[in-house]
Structure formats: structure tokens, C-alpha cells
CSV table of C-alpha atoms in Angstrom, one decimal:
chain,number,residue,atom,x,y,z
X,22,MET,CA,28.6,-30.0,168.7
X,23,GLY,CA,31.7,-28.1,167.6
X,24,LYS,CA,34.1,-26.1,169.7
X,25,LEU,CA,34.2,-22.2,169.5
X,26,VAL,CA,37.3,-20.1,170.2
X,27,SER,CA,36.8,-16.4,170.6
X,28,PHE,CA,39.5,-13.8,170.9
X,29,GLY,CA,39.4,-10.2,172.2
X,30,GLU,CA,39.4,-7.9,175.1
X,31,ILE,CA,37.5,-8.4,178.4
X,32,MET,CA,37.2,-5.4,180.7
X,33,LEU,CA,36.1,-4.4,184.1
X,34,ARG,CA,32.7,-2.7,183.7
X,35,LEU,CA,31.8,0.0,186.3
X,36,GLU,CA,28.2,0.9,186.1
X,37,ALA,CA,26.4,3.8,187.7
X,38,PRO,CA,23.4,2.1,189.6
X,39,ASN,CA,19.7,2.9,189.4
X,40,ASN,CA,19.9,5.1,186.3
X,41,LEU,CA,22.1,7.6,188.1
X,42,ARG,CA,24.3,9.9,186.0
X,43,ILE,CA,28.1,9.5,186.4
X,44,SER,CA,28.1,13.0,187.9
X,45,GLN,CA,25.7,11.9,190.6
X,46,THR,CA,26.9,8.5,191.7
X,47,HIS,CA,29.3,7.8,194.6
X,48,SER,CA,29.6,4.0,193.9
X,49,TYR,CA,29.6,1.7,190.9
X,50,ASP,CA,28.5,-1.9,190.4
X,51,ALA,CA,31.4,-3.9,189.0
X,52,VAL,CA,31.1,-6.8,186.5
X,53,PHE,CA,33.2,-8.1,183.7
X,54,GLY,CA,32.4,-7.9,180.0
X,55,GLY,CA,33.6,-7.6,176.4
X,56,GLY,CA,32.3,-8.5,173.0
X,57,GLU,CA,34.1,-11.7,172.3
X,58,ALA,CA,33.9,-12.9,175.9
X,59,ASN,CA,30.1,-12.3,175.8
X,60,VAL,CA,29.8,-14.5,172.7
X,61,ALA,CA,31.7,-17.3,174.4
X,62,VAL,CA,29.5,-17.1,177.5
X,63,SER,CA,26.4,-17.3,175.3
X,64,ALA,CA,27.7,-20.3,173.4
X,65,ALA,CA,28.6,-22.1,176.6
X,66,ASN,CA,25.1,-21.4,178.0
X,67,TYR,CA,23.6,-23.3,175.1
X,68,GLY,CA,25.9,-26.3,175.5
X,69,MET,CA,28.7,-25.5,173.1
X,70,ASP,CA,32.4,-26.1,174.0
X,71,ALA,CA,33.5,-22.5,174.2
X,72,GLU,CA,36.9,-21.0,174.9
X,73,PHE,CA,37.9,-17.3,175.3
X,74,VAL,CA,41.4,-16.1,174.5
X,75,THR,CA,42.8,-12.8,175.6
X,76,ARG,CA,45.8,-11.2,177.4
X,77,LEU,CA,45.4,-10.1,181.0
X,78,PRO,CA,47.8,-8.7,183.6
X,79,LYS,CA,48.9,-10.8,186.6
X,80,ASN,CA,46.8,-9.3,189.4
X,81,GLN,CA,43.8,-10.2,191.5
X,82,ILE,CA,41.3,-8.3,189.3
X,83,ALA,CA,42.3,-10.4,186.3
X,84,ASP,CA,42.3,-13.5,188.4
X,85,ALA,CA,38.7,-12.8,189.5
X,86,CYS,CA,37.8,-12.3,185.8
X,87,VAL,CA,39.3,-15.6,184.8
X,88,ALA,CA,37.5,-17.4,187.7
X,89,GLU,CA,34.2,-15.9,186.6
X,90,LEU,CA,34.6,-17.1,183.1
X,91,ARG,CA,35.6,-20.6,184.3
X,92,GLY,CA,32.5,-20.6,186.5
X,93,LEU,CA,30.4,-19.9,183.4
X,94,SER,CA,31.9,-23.0,181.6
X,95,VAL,CA,34.1,-21.0,179.3
X,96,GLY,CA,37.6,-22.4,178.7
X,97,VAL,CA,40.4,-20.1,179.9
X,98,ASP,CA,43.5,-22.2,179.5
X,99,ASN,CA,45.0,-20.2,176.7
X,100,ILE,CA,44.7,-16.7,178.2
X,101,ALA,CA,48.1,-15.1,178.1
X,102,ARG,CA,49.3,-13.2,181.2
X,103,GLY,CA,51.3,-10.0,181.0
X,104,GLY,CA,51.1,-6.3,180.8
X,105,GLU,CA,50.2,-3.7,183.4
X,106,ARG,CA,46.5,-3.3,183.4
X,107,MET,CA,43.0,-4.5,182.5
X,108,GLY,CA,40.8,-2.2,180.5
X,109,ILE,CA,37.9,-0.5,182.2
X,110,TYR,CA,34.7,1.0,180.9
X,111,PHE,CA,32.1,3.1,182.6
X,112,VAL,CA,28.4,2.8,181.8
X,113,GLU,CA,25.7,5.4,182.5
X,114,HIS,CA,22.3,4.0,181.6
X,115,GLY,CA,20.0,6.3,179.8
X,116,ALA,CA,16.2,6.5,180.2
X,117,SER,CA,13.5,7.6,177.9
X,118,GLN,CA,14.9,10.5,175.8
X,119,ARG,CA,18.3,10.5,177.6
X,120,ALA,CA,20.8,8.4,175.9
X,121,SER,CA,23.1,5.9,177.6
X,122,VAL,CA,26.8,6.8,177.8
X,123,VAL,CA,29.9,4.6,177.7
X,124,ILE,CA,33.3,6.0,178.7
X,125,TYR,CA,36.4,3.9,178.0
X,126,ASP,CA,39.6,3.8,180.1
X,127,ARG,CA,41.4,1.1,178.1
X,128,ALA,CA,44.6,2.7,176.8
X,129,HIS,CA,47.7,0.6,177.3
X,130,SER,CA,45.6,-2.4,178.4
X,131,SER,CA,47.3,-5.8,178.4
X,132,ILE,CA,45.6,-7.0,175.2
X,133,SER,CA,46.3,-3.7,173.3
X,134,GLU,CA,50.0,-4.3,174.0
X,135,ALA,CA,50.0,-8.0,173.1
X,136,SER,CA,52.5,-9.3,170.6
X,137,ARG,CA,52.3,-12.1,168.0
X,138,SER,CA,54.5,-14.3,170.2
X,139,ASP,CA,51.9,-14.3,173.0
X,140,PHE,CA,49.7,-16.8,171.1
X,141,ASP,CA,50.4,-20.1,169.4
X,142,TRP,CA,47.3,-20.2,167.2
X,143,GLY,CA,48.0,-23.6,165.7
X,144,ARG,CA,47.9,-25.1,169.2
X,145,ILE,CA,45.0,-23.0,170.4
X,146,PHE,CA,42.8,-24.0,167.5
X,147,ASP,CA,43.6,-27.7,167.8
X,148,GLY,CA,40.3,-29.4,168.0
X,149,ALA,CA,38.3,-26.2,167.4
X,150,THR,CA,35.7,-25.9,164.7
X,151,ARG,CA,34.8,-22.2,164.9
X,152,PHE,CA,36.6,-18.9,165.5
X,153,HIS,CA,35.0,-15.6,166.4
X,154,PHE,CA,36.4,-12.1,166.7
X,155,THR,CA,35.1,-8.5,166.3
X,156,GLY,CA,36.1,-5.2,164.9
X,157,ILE,CA,36.8,-4.0,168.4
X,158,THR,CA,40.0,-5.9,168.9
X,159,PRO,CA,41.9,-4.7,165.8
X,160,ALA,CA,40.8,-1.2,166.7
X,161,LEU,CA,42.7,-1.3,170.0
X,162,SER,CA,46.2,-1.0,168.5
X,163,ASP,CA,48.3,-1.9,165.5
X,164,SER,CA,49.8,-4.8,167.4
X,165,ALA,CA,46.3,-6.1,168.4
X,166,ALA,CA,45.3,-5.8,164.7
X,167,GLU,CA,48.4,-7.9,163.7
X,168,VAL,CA,47.5,-10.6,166.3
X,169,THR,CA,43.9,-10.7,165.1
X,170,LEU,CA,45.1,-11.1,161.5
X,171,ASP,CA,47.4,-14.0,162.5
X,172,ALA,CA,44.5,-15.7,164.3
X,173,ALA,CA,42.0,-15.3,161.4
X,174,LYS,CA,44.6,-16.5,158.8
X,175,THR,CA,45.5,-19.6,160.9
X,176,ALA,CA,41.8,-20.4,161.7
X,177,HIS,CA,41.0,-20.2,157.9
X,178,GLU,CA,44.0,-22.3,157.0
X,179,MET,CA,43.0,-24.9,159.6
X,180,GLY,CA,39.5,-25.1,158.2
X,181,LEU,CA,37.6,-23.5,161.1
X,182,ILE,CA,34.4,-21.5,160.3
X,183,VAL,CA,35.4,-17.9,161.0
X,184,SER,CA,32.8,-15.3,162.1
X,185,CYS,CA,33.3,-11.6,162.6
X,186,ASP,CA,31.1,-9.0,164.1
X,187,LEU,CA,32.1,-5.6,162.6
X,188,ASN,CA,31.2,-3.8,165.8
X,189,TYR,CA,32.4,-0.3,164.6
X,190,ARG,CA,33.4,1.9,167.5
X,191,LYS,CA,33.9,5.5,166.6
X,192,LYS,CA,35.7,6.2,169.9
X,193,LEU,CA,38.4,3.7,169.0
X,194,TRP,CA,39.3,4.5,165.3
X,195,SER,CA,38.3,6.4,162.2
X,196,THR,CA,36.1,5.0,159.4
X,197,ASP,CA,39.1,5.2,157.0
X,198,LYS,CA,41.3,3.1,159.3
X,199,ALA,CA,38.5,0.7,160.1
X,200,GLU,CA,37.9,0.1,156.4
X,201,ARG,CA,41.6,-0.5,155.7
X,202,VAL,CA,42.2,-2.9,158.5
X,203,MET,CA,38.9,-4.8,158.3
X,204,THR,CA,39.2,-5.2,154.5
X,205,ALA,CA,42.5,-7.1,155.1
X,206,LEU,CA,40.7,-9.4,157.5
X,207,MET,CA,37.6,-10.2,155.4
X,208,PRO,CA,39.2,-12.8,153.1
X,209,TYR,CA,39.4,-15.1,156.1
X,210,VAL,CA,35.8,-14.6,157.3
X,211,ASP,CA,32.9,-17.0,156.5
X,212,ILE,CA,30.1,-15.3,158.5
X,213,LEU,CA,29.8,-11.5,158.8
X,214,ILE,CA,27.7,-10.0,161.5
X,215,ALA,CA,26.8,-6.3,161.7
X,216,ASN,CA,24.3,-3.9,163.1
X,217,GLU,CA,22.2,-1.4,161.1
X,218,GLU,CA,25.1,1.1,160.8
X,219,ASP,CA,28.3,-1.0,160.6
X,220,ALA,CA,28.3,-1.8,156.9
X,221,ASP,CA,27.9,1.9,156.2
X,222,LYS,CA,30.6,3.1,158.7
X,223,VAL,CA,33.2,0.5,157.7
X,224,PHE,CA,32.6,-0.3,154.0
X,225,GLY,CA,30.4,2.6,152.8
X,226,ILE,CA,27.5,0.3,152.0
X,227,ARG,CA,24.2,1.9,153.1
X,228,ALA,CA,20.7,0.6,153.2
X,229,ASP,CA,17.9,2.5,151.4
X,230,ASP,CA,14.9,3.9,153.3
X,231,THR,CA,16.8,3.8,156.6
X,232,ASP,CA,17.6,6.6,159.1
X,233,VAL,CA,18.9,5.1,162.3
X,234,ASN,CA,18.8,8.4,164.1
X,235,SER,CA,15.1,8.8,163.6
X,236,GLY,CA,14.5,5.1,164.3
X,237,VAL,CA,13.4,4.3,160.7
X,238,VAL,CA,15.0,0.9,159.6
X,239,SER,CA,13.9,-0.9,156.5
X,240,GLY,CA,14.5,-4.6,156.7
X,241,GLU,CA,14.2,-5.0,152.9
X,242,GLY,CA,16.8,-2.3,152.5
X,243,TYR,CA,19.3,-4.6,154.0
X,244,ARG,CA,18.8,-7.3,151.4
X,245,ASP,CA,20.9,-5.2,149.0
X,246,VAL,CA,23.5,-4.5,151.8
X,247,CYS,CA,23.9,-8.2,152.5
X,248,ARG,CA,24.2,-9.0,148.8
X,249,LYS,CA,26.8,-6.3,148.2
X,250,LEU,CA,28.8,-7.5,151.1
X,251,THR,CA,28.6,-11.1,149.9
X,252,ASP,CA,29.5,-10.2,146.4
X,253,ARG,CA,32.5,-8.1,147.5
X,254,PHE,CA,34.0,-10.6,150.1
X,255,GLY,CA,32.5,-14.0,149.3
X,256,PHE,CA,30.9,-14.6,152.7
X,257,ASP,CA,28.9,-17.8,153.3
X,258,ALA,CA,26.4,-15.7,155.3
X,259,VAL,CA,25.7,-12.1,156.4
X,260,ALA,CA,23.5,-11.4,159.4
X,261,VAL,CA,22.3,-8.0,160.5
X,262,THR,CA,20.6,-6.8,163.7
X,263,LEU,CA,17.9,-4.2,163.0
X,264,ARG,CA,17.2,-1.8,165.9
X,265,GLU,CA,14.6,0.9,165.8
X,266,SER,CA,15.4,3.2,168.7
X,267,ILE,CA,12.2,4.8,169.8
X,268,ASN,CA,14.1,6.1,172.8
X,269,ALA,CA,16.7,4.8,175.3
X,270,SER,CA,14.1,2.7,177.1
X,271,VAL,CA,12.1,1.3,174.3
X,272,ASN,CA,13.4,-0.3,171.0
X,273,ASN,CA,11.9,-2.4,168.3
X,274,PHE,CA,14.3,-5.2,167.4
X,275,SER,CA,14.6,-7.7,164.6
X,276,GLY,CA,17.2,-9.2,162.4
X,277,ALA,CA,18.0,-10.4,158.9
X,278,LEU,CA,20.1,-13.2,157.4
X,279,TYR,CA,21.4,-13.6,153.9
X,280,ARG,CA,22.7,-17.0,153.0
X,281,GLY,CA,22.8,-19.1,149.9
X,282,GLY,CA,21.3,-16.3,147.9
X,283,GLU,CA,18.2,-16.2,150.1
X,284,PHE,CA,17.2,-13.4,152.4
X,285,TYR,CA,15.4,-14.1,155.7
X,286,THR,CA,13.9,-11.6,158.1
X,287,SER,CA,12.8,-12.3,161.7
X,288,LYS,CA,9.8,-11.4,163.7
X,289,LYS,CA,10.0,-7.9,165.3
X,290,TYR,CA,9.9,-7.5,169.1
X,291,THR,CA,9.2,-4.4,171.2
X,292,ILE,CA,11.7,-4.3,174.1
X,293,HIS,CA,11.5,-2.4,177.3
X,294,ILE,CA,15.2,-2.2,178.0
X,295,VAL,CA,16.9,-3.1,181.3
X,296,ASP,CA,20.5,-3.2,179.8
X,297,ARG,CA,21.2,-3.1,176.1
X,298,VAL,CA,25.0,-3.5,176.4
X,299,GLY,CA,25.9,-6.9,175.0
X,300,GLY,CA,22.8,-7.1,172.9
X,301,GLY,CA,24.6,-7.5,169.7
X,302,ASP,CA,27.0,-10.0,171.2
X,303,SER,CA,24.1,-12.2,172.3
X,304,PHE,CA,22.7,-12.1,168.8
X,305,ALA,CA,26.1,-13.3,167.5
X,306,GLY,CA,26.4,-16.0,170.1
X,307,GLY,CA,22.9,-17.2,169.4
X,308,LEU,CA,23.5,-17.3,165.7
X,309,ILE,CA,26.8,-19.2,166.0
X,310,TYR,CA,25.2,-21.8,168.2
X,311,ALA,CA,22.1,-22.1,166.0
X,312,LEU,CA,24.2,-22.6,162.8
X,313,ASP,CA,26.4,-25.1,164.6
X,314,ALA,CA,23.3,-27.0,165.6
X,315,GLU,CA,22.3,-27.0,162.0
X,316,MET,CA,19.1,-25.2,162.5
X,317,GLU,CA,17.3,-24.1,159.3
X,318,ASN,CA,18.2,-20.6,158.3
X,319,GLN,CA,15.0,-19.0,159.4
X,320,ASN,CA,15.0,-20.8,162.7
X,321,ALA,CA,18.7,-19.9,163.3
X,322,LEU,CA,17.8,-16.3,162.7
X,323,GLU,CA,14.8,-16.4,165.0
X,324,PHE,CA,16.9,-18.1,167.7
X,325,ALA,CA,19.6,-15.3,167.5
X,326,VAL,CA,17.1,-12.5,167.6
X,327,ALA,CA,15.2,-14.1,170.6
X,328,ALA,CA,18.5,-14.5,172.4
X,329,SER,CA,19.3,-10.8,172.0
X,330,VAL,CA,15.9,-9.8,173.0
X,331,LEU,CA,16.2,-11.7,176.3
X,332,LYS,CA,19.7,-10.2,176.9
X,333,HIS,CA,18.1,-6.7,176.9
X,334,THR,CA,16.3,-7.8,180.1
X,335,ILE,CA,19.5,-8.9,182.0
X,336,VAL,CA,21.9,-6.6,183.9
X,337,GLY,CA,25.5,-7.0,182.9
X,338,ASP,CA,27.4,-7.9,179.7
X,339,PHE,CA,26.7,-11.6,179.8
X,340,ASN,CA,23.6,-13.2,178.5
X,341,ARG,CA,22.6,-15.5,181.3
X,342,VAL,CA,19.8,-17.4,179.6
X,343,THR,CA,19.3,-21.0,178.6
X,344,ARG,CA,18.7,-22.7,175.3
X,345,ASP,CA,15.2,-23.6,176.4
X,346,GLU,CA,14.3,-20.0,177.3
X,347,VAL,CA,15.5,-18.8,173.9
X,348,LEU,CA,13.6,-21.5,172.1
X,349,ALA,CA,10.4,-20.7,174.1
X,350,LEU,CA,10.6,-17.0,173.1
X,351,ALA,CA,11.5,-17.8,169.5
X,352,GLY,CA,8.5,-20.2,169.4
X,353,GLY,CA,6.1,-17.4,170.5
X,354,ASP,CA,6.0,-17.5,174.3
X,355,GLY,CA,6.8,-13.9,175.1
X,356,SER,CA,4.1,-13.4,177.7
X,357,GLY,CA,6.5,-12.9,180.6
X,358,ARG,CA,4.2,-14.9,182.9
X,359,VAL,CA,5.7,-16.2,186.1
X,360,SER,CA,7.2,-19.7,185.8
X,361,ARG,CA,5.9,-21.7,188.7
């Protein structure tokens, strides 16, 4: 199999336990997580050689983060050290009709103040076959956007397959700036990944017969979205997660893939959610692995969707599932019966 390098921010996640509101809780459960790190963990779970690159401060919290990644078989040798702090985010899990809440405390984090001299991408990509980043990283700061562009350009020039999850975050930047910055990155991207809103928010390409706020998502409506994205940027493939939010506790979830002029849609799952944070990252990680393993397009999509569905049942950012568990669900075993 190939080697995946992902680049982005990893943060300390502080979560109000037991569906408590932040205004109620007096303690937090602490884990680590972040989009690109989540993808690296997923890929490593399935047997890929995966490495995560970021910039972290020199302190014990960052040391604990590096140790956890290493323990999950993710390479950490090219993590730069410097800056004053690691980003933090707070999670309040919703339930039923009460939405979940995420609050960021990531201003002036080490990665947001990284410079181009912190990373020797030619050396980092030596021996790698794939590179992954998301729209979160260039949204952190202008310098983070410059570093991301350097990485994407170098990966493209070295012949790596480059994937990008748009991951638009309205709390980090405006739609205008997102379109400007992400458009400059797209010439170096081979595989684009998005959710049901990203293409609209970043590039103004909207699916017909879809209203995400009411939970109405038309899979067929995304055929045209994927085609327009491919025509505009020349992607090898475009993948989209399709989430119908019935409420904060129950979602219908599926996905679509456009590749080689063909449009594929997955089976649809009804999920009773334990933790939806990282769900999109687990889809991306599953898709990267499946395509690297040369699965047929339909099977690759089903693997990615099943991986994301399983992540929704796991607390924390990381998708702690095995390849066999994902294959079992993708193959139709969704009974949830006790394994004895």
C-alpha cells in the first residue's frame, strides 16, 4: 500500500460529559482531535502507512498528543515544535431537537503562526504517495494558508495523489475569503471531498431539490454539483457526504462519488448518534484507504460511508474501528449483535 501524509491542526478537545450543557458542567473529558489527524488515524487503522504533520508547542500537553498519535501507529517524526500554545475546542453534545455546540479557543495556536521555513516538504514527502489537507488549515491564518499552498504544490510536483476536504467553517472565515484561498489550492488537488453544504458555501455550486436545514437532501442533485466541480477544476474524483439531519440524535447518512464521468450513490443508513464530530474525517479516511487499495468505485464509496457510520457510534474525534468491522457493515451486517 501507499503512504499517506496529512497536514493540519490537532487540538485539545474538552467535552461536557453526559449531554450536559457547558453552563452546567464542572468538569470536561479531554481528548485530542483535528480533521487531518483524524484522517491519518483512520488510514493507520486500516493498515496504511500514515503520517501526520503539524506544529505544536514544546510542552507536556503537546508531548501527550504526540505520544497518543504514535500509539495509534501514526508517524510523528516531522511534527515541528514551536509557538506558545495548542488550540483548544469545547464540545457540548446536543440531543433530540437541541443542536450540538462547538466553541473554538485556537487563536495564536502554534500551527496558525507557522512559517514556510518550518517544513521541508520535499523531504517530508520522500517515499509518500498521497497527501491530504482540509479547508480548515488555510482558514486559520494567512501564514497557514501559505504553508498549505507550499505543501500542495510540492506534493503535486512530486506526483503524489492530493486529496482535500473542503470542510468550510463559518467561525473561521467568510465565504468570500474561503472561495479566494481555496480556488488557488484547487489546481493541485486530485480528489475533492465535501459535505452537502461545502460546495455551495465555498464555490457557490448548489444542489437542486436540497434544503439541509429541513433535512431534505437529494442524492441525484449532487450529480450536477460533482460534474460542475470536476469541469471547473479537473478533479479525478469528487466525493460528497449526504446527511439528512432529522434531529441532533438521529441522522440519515449516505454518500456519492463522481469519477470517470460516472456517478455512484451509496446505501443509506439511519444513525442513532453517540458522537458526530469527526464523521466527515472518517469518510475521507475510509475513501483514501479504499481508493489506495484499488477497490472498485462503488465498493470504495460504500467502505467510506460505512466507516463514517461506525464513527458516529464512537466517543472522541478518532475513528477506532478496524478494516474488518467496516467491511462487515458495508457488506450488510448492521445488526449490532454482540460479537462472542
